[in-house]
PDB file of C-alpha atoms in Angstrom:
ATOM      1  CA  MET A   1      26.158-156.202-241.333  1.00  0.00           C
ATOM      2  CA  ASP A   2      26.920-155.196-244.921  1.00  0.00           C
ATOM      3  CA  ALA A   3      24.500-155.436-247.856  1.00  0.00           C
ATOM      4  CA  GLU A   4      25.532-158.993-248.628  1.00  0.00           C
ATOM      5  CA  GLY A   5      25.245-160.107-244.980  1.00  0.00           C
ATOM      6  CA  ALA A   6      28.886-161.201-245.011  1.00  0.00           C
ATOM      7  CA  HIS A   7      30.169-159.766-241.733  1.00  0.00           C
ATOM      8  CA  SER A   8      29.791-157.344-238.873  1.00  0.00           C
ATOM      9  CA  ASP A   9      32.618-155.457-237.194  1.00  0.00           C
ATOM     10  CA  PHE A  10      33.348-155.876-233.511  1.00  0.00           C
ATOM     11  CA  LEU A  11      36.030-155.048-231.021  1.00  0.00           C
ATOM     12  CA  ILE A  12      36.054-156.576-227.552  1.00  0.00           C
ATOM     13  CA  LEU A  13      38.196-154.999-224.870  1.00  0.00           C
ATOM     14  CA  LEU A  14      38.680-156.425-221.412  1.00  0.00           C
ATOM     15  CA  VAL A  15      39.678-153.750-218.941  1.00  0.00           C
ATOM     16  CA  ARG A  16      41.570-154.630-215.797  1.00  0.00           C
ATOM     17  CA  TYR A  17      42.925-151.331-214.551  1.00  0.00           C
ATOM     18  CA  PRO A  18      45.489-150.147-215.512  1.00  0.00           C
ATOM     19  CA  LEU A  19      45.690-152.573-218.447  1.00  0.00           C
ATOM     20  CA  VAL A  20      43.368-152.988-221.419  1.00  0.00           C
ATOM     21  CA  TYR A  21      43.388-156.316-223.240  1.00  0.00           C
ATOM     22  CA  VAL A  22      42.182-156.801-226.814  1.00  0.00           C
ATOM     23  CA  VAL A  23      40.343-160.113-226.678  1.00  0.00           C
ATOM     24  CA  ALA A  24      38.828-160.295-230.167  1.00  0.00           C
ATOM     25  CA  VAL A  25      38.758-158.024-233.159  1.00  0.00           C
ATOM     26  CA  SER A  26      37.162-158.203-236.574  1.00  0.00           C
ATOM     27  CA  PRO A  27      39.649-157.666-239.419  1.00  0.00           C
ATOM     28  CA  HIS A  28      37.432-154.791-240.593  1.00  0.00           C
ATOM     29  CA  VAL A  29      38.089-152.855-237.364  1.00  0.00           C
ATOM     30  CA  ILE A  30      41.897-152.949-237.612  1.00  0.00           C
ATOM     31  CA  PRO A  31      42.157-150.305-240.402  1.00  0.00           C
ATOM     32  CA  ALA A  32      40.251-147.849-238.200  1.00  0.00           C
ATOM     33  CA  PHE A  33      43.106-148.058-235.670  1.00  0.00           C
ATOM     34  CA  GLY A  34      45.847-147.810-238.294  1.00  0.00           C
ATOM     35  CA  CYS A  35      47.921-150.356-236.432  1.00  0.00           C
ATOM     36  CA  LEU A  36      46.878-152.755-233.728  1.00  0.00           C
ATOM     37  CA  THR A  37      49.398-154.521-231.525  1.00  0.00           C
ATOM     38  CA  ILE A  38      48.344-157.286-229.198  1.00  0.00           C
ATOM     39  CA  ASP A  39      50.683-158.246-226.379  1.00  0.00           C
ATOM     40  CA  TYR A  40      49.835-161.924-226.024  1.00  0.00           C
ATOM     41  CA  SER A  41      51.948-162.242-222.885  1.00  0.00           C
ATOM     42  CA  SER A  42      49.556-159.812-221.184  1.00  0.00           C
ATOM     43  CA  VAL A  43      46.601-161.877-222.376  1.00  0.00           C
ATOM     44  CA  ALA A  44      48.305-164.968-220.953  1.00  0.00           C
ATOM     45  CA  ASP A  45      48.862-163.130-217.640  1.00  0.00           C
ATOM     46  CA  MET A  46      45.185-162.133-217.652  1.00  0.00           C
ATOM     47  CA  ARG A  47      44.147-165.781-218.109  1.00  0.00           C
ATOM     48  CA  GLN A  48      46.525-166.784-215.330  1.00  0.00           C
ATOM     49  CA  THR A  49      45.037-164.296-212.853  1.00  0.00           C
ATOM     50  CA  SER A  50      41.444-165.136-213.820  1.00  0.00           C
ATOM     51  CA  ASN A  51      42.019-168.555-212.196  1.00  0.00           C
ATOM     52  CA  PHE A  52      44.168-167.112-209.419  1.00  0.00           C
ATOM     53  CA  ALA A  53      43.870-168.887-206.072  1.00  0.00           C
ATOM     54  CA  LYS A  54      45.575-166.850-203.371  1.00  0.00           C
ATOM     55  CA  GLU A  55      45.593-169.842-201.027  1.00  0.00           C
ATOM     56  CA  GLU A  56      48.161-171.385-203.403  1.00  0.00           C
ATOM     57  CA  ILE A  57      50.644-168.567-202.707  1.00  0.00           C
ATOM     58  CA  TYR A  58      53.445-169.528-200.422  1.00  0.00           C
ATOM     59  CA  ILE A  59      55.796-167.150-198.681  1.00  0.00           C
ATOM     60  CA  ARG A  60      59.452-167.993-198.148  1.00  0.00           C
ATOM     61  CA  GLN A  61      62.737-166.225-197.528  1.00  0.00           C
ATOM     62  CA  ALA A  62      64.480-165.020-200.655  1.00  0.00           C
ATOM     63  CA  ASP A  63      67.851-166.421-201.632  1.00  0.00           C
ATOM     64  CA  GLU A  64      70.486-165.685-204.255  1.00  0.00           C
ATOM     65  CA  SER A  65      68.561-167.605-206.932  1.00  0.00           C
ATOM     66  CA  ASP A  66      65.761-164.994-206.692  1.00  0.00           C
ATOM     67  CA  ALA A  67      67.981-162.091-207.818  1.00  0.00           C
ATOM     68  CA  ASN A  68      66.587-161.999-211.362  1.00  0.00           C
ATOM     69  CA  ALA A  69      62.959-162.044-210.184  1.00  0.00           C
ATOM     70  CA  LEU A  70      63.666-159.374-207.554  1.00  0.00           C
ATOM     71  CA  ALA A  71      65.369-157.135-210.142  1.00  0.00           C
ATOM     72  CA  LEU A  72      62.296-157.430-212.370  1.00  0.00           C
ATOM     73  CA  LEU A  73      59.970-156.586-209.476  1.00  0.00           C
ATOM     74  CA  VAL A  74      61.782-153.435-208.368  1.00  0.00           C
ATOM     75  CA  ALA A  75      61.855-152.196-211.968  1.00  0.00           C
ATOM     76  CA  GLU A  76      58.090-152.617-212.530  1.00  0.00           C
ATOM     77  CA  ARG A  77      55.726-149.708-213.092  1.00  0.00           C
ATOM     78  CA  GLY A  78      54.662-148.287-209.782  1.00  0.00           C
ATOM     79  CA  PHE A  79      57.958-149.024-208.082  1.00  0.00           C
ATOM     80  CA  ASP A  80      60.303-147.888-210.873  1.00  0.00           C
ATOM     81  CA  TYR A  81      63.805-148.628-209.546  1.00  0.00           C
ATOM     82  CA  PRO A  82      65.602-150.496-212.351  1.00  0.00           C
ATOM     83  CA  THR A  83      68.583-152.311-210.838  1.00  0.00           C
ATOM     84  CA  GLU A  84      71.095-154.695-212.381  1.00  0.00           C
ATOM     85  CA  ILE A  85      70.701-158.326-211.374  1.00  0.00           C
ATOM     86  CA  SER A  86      74.298-158.516-210.114  1.00  0.00           C
ATOM     87  CA  LEU A  87      73.669-155.543-207.787  1.00  0.00           C
ATOM     88  CA  VAL A  88      70.431-157.079-206.504  1.00  0.00           C
ATOM     89  CA  ARG A  89      72.261-160.339-205.782  1.00  0.00           C
ATOM     90  CA  GLU A  90      75.076-158.496-203.964  1.00  0.00           C
ATOM     91  CA  ARG A  91      72.725-156.248-201.975  1.00  0.00           C
ATOM     92  CA  LEU A  92      70.472-159.158-201.022  1.00  0.00           C
ATOM     93  CA  ALA A  93      73.484-161.044-199.623  1.00  0.00           C
ATOM     94  CA  ASP A  94      74.582-157.927-197.690  1.00  0.00           C
ATOM     95  CA  LEU A  95      71.100-157.351-196.254  1.00  0.00           C
ATOM     96  CA  ILE A  96      70.629-160.951-195.173  1.00  0.00           C
ATOM     97  CA  GLY A  97      74.163-160.973-193.736  1.00  0.00           C
ATOM     98  CA  ALA A  98      73.274-157.891-191.671  1.00  0.00           C
ATOM     99  CA  GLY A  99      70.220-159.638-190.188  1.00  0.00           C
ATOM    100  CA  ASP A 100      67.513-158.275-192.473  1.00  0.00           C
ATOM    101  CA  CYS A 101      64.954-160.528-194.130  1.00  0.00           C
ATOM    102  CA  CYS A 102      63.587-160.584-197.659  1.00  0.00           C
ATOM    103  CA  LEU A 103      60.345-162.501-198.111  1.00  0.00           C
ATOM    104  CA  VAL A 104      59.033-163.551-201.508  1.00  0.00           C
ATOM    105  CA  ALA A 105      55.523-164.553-202.518  1.00  0.00           C
ATOM    106  CA  VAL A 106      55.592-167.487-204.930  1.00  0.00           C
ATOM    107  CA  TYR A 107      52.736-168.646-207.148  1.00  0.00           C
ATOM    108  CA  ASN A 108      53.035-171.391-209.766  1.00  0.00           C
ATOM    109  CA  SER A 109      56.817-171.471-209.137  1.00  0.00           C
ATOM    110  CA  LYS A 110      57.081-167.762-210.012  1.00  0.00           C
ATOM    111  CA  VAL A 111      58.099-164.960-207.629  1.00  0.00           C
ATOM    112  CA  ILE A 112      55.209-162.470-207.798  1.00  0.00           C
ATOM    113  CA  GLY A 113      55.968-160.254-204.808  1.00  0.00           C
ATOM    114  CA  MET A 114      58.547-159.341-202.219  1.00  0.00           C
ATOM    115  CA  ALA A 115      58.886-157.633-198.858  1.00  0.00           C
ATOM    116  CA  LEU A 116      62.209-156.451-197.484  1.00  0.00           C
ATOM    117  CA  LEU A 117      62.216-156.303-193.663  1.00  0.00           C
ATOM    118  CA  HIS A 118      64.528-154.567-191.202  1.00  0.00           C
ATOM    119  CA  ARG A 119      64.658-154.312-187.417  1.00  0.00           C
ATOM    120  CA  THR A 120      65.745-151.083-185.724  1.00  0.00           C
ATOM    121  CA  ARG A 121      66.850-151.469-182.105  1.00  0.00           C
ATOM    122  CA  PHE A 122      66.528-148.796-179.418  1.00  0.00           C
ATOM    123  CA  LEU A 123      67.758-148.317-175.863  1.00  0.00           C
ATOM    124  CA  HIS A 124      64.464-146.969-174.575  1.00  0.00           C
ATOM    125  CA  ARG A 125      61.873-149.395-176.059  1.00  0.00           C
ATOM    126  CA  ALA A 126      61.306-152.577-178.017  1.00  0.00           C
ATOM    127  CA  PRO A 127      62.633-152.598-181.584  1.00  0.00           C
ATOM    128  CA  ASP A 128      60.660-151.338-184.547  1.00  0.00           C
ATOM    129  CA  GLY A 129      60.043-153.543-187.543  1.00  0.00           C
ATOM    130  CA  ARG A 130      60.320-151.737-190.838  1.00  0.00           C
ATOM    131  CA  ILE A 131      58.933-152.810-194.187  1.00  0.00           C
ATOM    132  CA  VAL A 132      61.640-151.287-196.338  1.00  0.00           C
ATOM    133  CA  SER A 133      60.122-152.393-199.654  1.00  0.00           C
ATOM    134  CA  LEU A 134      56.885-154.098-200.597  1.00  0.00           C
ATOM    135  CA  VAL A 135      56.428-154.834-204.293  1.00  0.00           C
ATOM    136  CA  ILE A 136      53.825-156.958-206.054  1.00  0.00           C
ATOM    137  CA  SER A 137      54.065-157.834-209.732  1.00  0.00           C
ATOM    138  CA  GLU A 138      51.660-155.607-211.654  1.00  0.00           C
ATOM    139  CA  THR A 139      49.753-158.622-212.969  1.00  0.00           C
ATOM    140  CA  TYR A 140      49.001-159.799-209.416  1.00  0.00           C
ATOM    141  CA  ARG A 141      48.140-156.512-207.688  1.00  0.00           C
ATOM    142  CA  SER A 142      44.806-156.213-205.870  1.00  0.00           C
ATOM    143  CA  LEU A 143      44.522-159.999-205.549  1.00  0.00           C
ATOM    144  CA  GLY A 144      45.549-160.373-201.894  1.00  0.00           C
ATOM    145  CA  VAL A 145      49.276-160.981-202.454  1.00  0.00           C
ATOM    146  CA  GLY A 146      50.300-157.819-200.598  1.00  0.00           C
ATOM    147  CA  ALA A 147      48.070-158.723-197.666  1.00  0.00           C
ATOM    148  CA  ARG A 148      49.691-162.161-197.450  1.00  0.00           C
ATOM    149  CA  LEU A 149      53.171-160.589-197.454  1.00  0.00           C
ATOM    150  CA  ILE A 150      52.144-158.065-194.767  1.00  0.00           C
ATOM    151  CA  GLN A 151      50.846-160.909-192.563  1.00  0.00           C
ATOM    152  CA  ALA A 152      54.083-162.846-193.017  1.00  0.00           C
ATOM    153  CA  ALA A 153      56.156-159.711-192.321  1.00  0.00           C
ATOM    154  CA  GLU A 154      54.244-159.007-189.112  1.00  0.00           C
ATOM    155  CA  SER A 155      54.891-162.589-188.000  1.00  0.00           C
ATOM    156  CA  VAL A 156      58.642-162.102-188.573  1.00  0.00           C
ATOM    157  CA  PHE A 157      58.530-158.841-186.603  1.00  0.00           C
ATOM    158  CA  ARG A 158      56.744-160.527-183.679  1.00  0.00           C
ATOM    159  CA  ASN A 159      59.422-163.240-183.674  1.00  0.00           C
ATOM    160  CA  TRP A 160      62.074-160.489-183.638  1.00  0.00           C
ATOM    161  CA  GLY A 161      60.420-158.940-180.547  1.00  0.00           C
ATOM    162  CA  CYS A 162      59.329-155.762-182.329  1.00  0.00           C
ATOM    163  CA  GLY A 163      56.775-153.529-180.647  1.00  0.00           C
ATOM    164  CA  ARG A 164      55.483-151.844-183.801  1.00  0.00           C
ATOM    165  CA  VAL A 165      55.836-151.830-187.579  1.00  0.00           C
ATOM    166  CA  GLU A 166      56.668-148.891-189.804  1.00  0.00           C
ATOM    167  CA  VAL A 167      56.346-148.547-193.544  1.00  0.00           C
ATOM    168  CA  THR A 168      56.922-145.525-195.754  1.00  0.00           C
ATOM    169  CA  SER A 169      55.403-144.926-199.144  1.00  0.00           C
ATOM    170  CA  GLY A 170      56.066-142.243-201.740  1.00  0.00           C
ATOM    171  CA  ALA A 171      53.706-139.271-201.620  1.00  0.00           C
ATOM    172  CA  ALA A 172      52.307-140.004-205.087  1.00  0.00           C
ATOM    173  CA  ARG A 173      51.508-143.676-204.381  1.00  0.00           C
ATOM    174  CA  GLU A 174      47.941-143.109-203.245  1.00  0.00           C
ATOM    175  CA  GLU A 175      46.790-146.648-204.056  1.00  0.00           C
ATOM    176  CA  ALA A 176      49.544-148.000-201.799  1.00  0.00           C
ATOM    177  CA  HIS A 177      48.482-145.587-199.038  1.00  0.00           C
ATOM    178  CA  ARG A 178      44.919-146.935-199.176  1.00  0.00           C
ATOM    179  CA  PHE A 179      46.291-150.484-199.031  1.00  0.00           C
ATOM    180  CA  TYR A 180      48.292-149.774-195.849  1.00  0.00           C
ATOM    181  CA  ILE A 181      45.330-148.073-194.172  1.00  0.00           C
ATOM    182  CA  ARG A 182      43.143-151.113-194.979  1.00  0.00           C
ATOM    183  CA  ALA A 183      45.875-153.288-193.434  1.00  0.00           C
ATOM    184  CA  GLY A 184      45.553-151.350-190.150  1.00  0.00           C
ATOM    185  CA  TYR A 185      48.413-148.845-190.490  1.00  0.00           C
ATOM    186  CA  SER A 186      47.933-145.187-189.576  1.00  0.00           C
ATOM    187  CA  GLU A 187      49.657-142.213-191.132  1.00  0.00           C
ATOM    188  CA  GLN A 188      52.253-140.365-189.050  1.00  0.00           C
ATOM    189  CA  PRO A 189      53.657-137.775-191.432  1.00  0.00           C
ATOM    190  CA  LYS A 190      56.723-136.231-189.724  1.00  0.00           C
ATOM    191  CA  ARG A 191      60.032-137.443-191.148  1.00  0.00           C
ATOM    192  CA  PHE A 192      63.290-135.611-191.559  1.00  0.00           C
ATOM    193  CA  ILE A 193      65.715-136.733-194.246  1.00  0.00           C
ATOM    194  CA  LYS A 194      69.125-135.539-195.365  1.00  0.00           C
ATOM    195  CA  LEU A 195      70.741-136.927-198.480  1.00  0.00           C
ATOM    196  CA  LEU A 196      74.395-137.923-198.123  1.00  0.00           C
TER     197      LEU A 196
END
């Protein structure tokens, strides 16, 4: 408090890894930062997830109308594959036409996650189910959305007659690795790849 008792400076930060939200700030603190930018959309997302009820998520098959949402998901931090909406729409149609399945997690009428599923058939054993992509919107990570998509994917694979499920994850995605281990997956590291 200053000599006249007029004010005290404060800065309140709410941390939800990896994001930091500025919730309140005294005007006397702003000059110390030089410039302070508040992304109110992130604050709105934070409020939305503070009341998040995972039982209100529903899982459905993706369709052409989801192309924009899917393009946004695959471009998000942590997945980092920016793709044009028209290409996502075209590829989604091709994948579904080939017998693959794309599931989306929907919350409050918004697509917040997706899982792309494929079945590989063999002569010598039951098919494998493969989770080709699993992406959750950054705002909704670590809230059970991925677990719901994994459960739905495993149900699809059972219906397809698959004997096991495979998922790959980039070497640097350690948080994703921990998620898959918690979901009951075990690491089997040998893979051989040749780029064409």
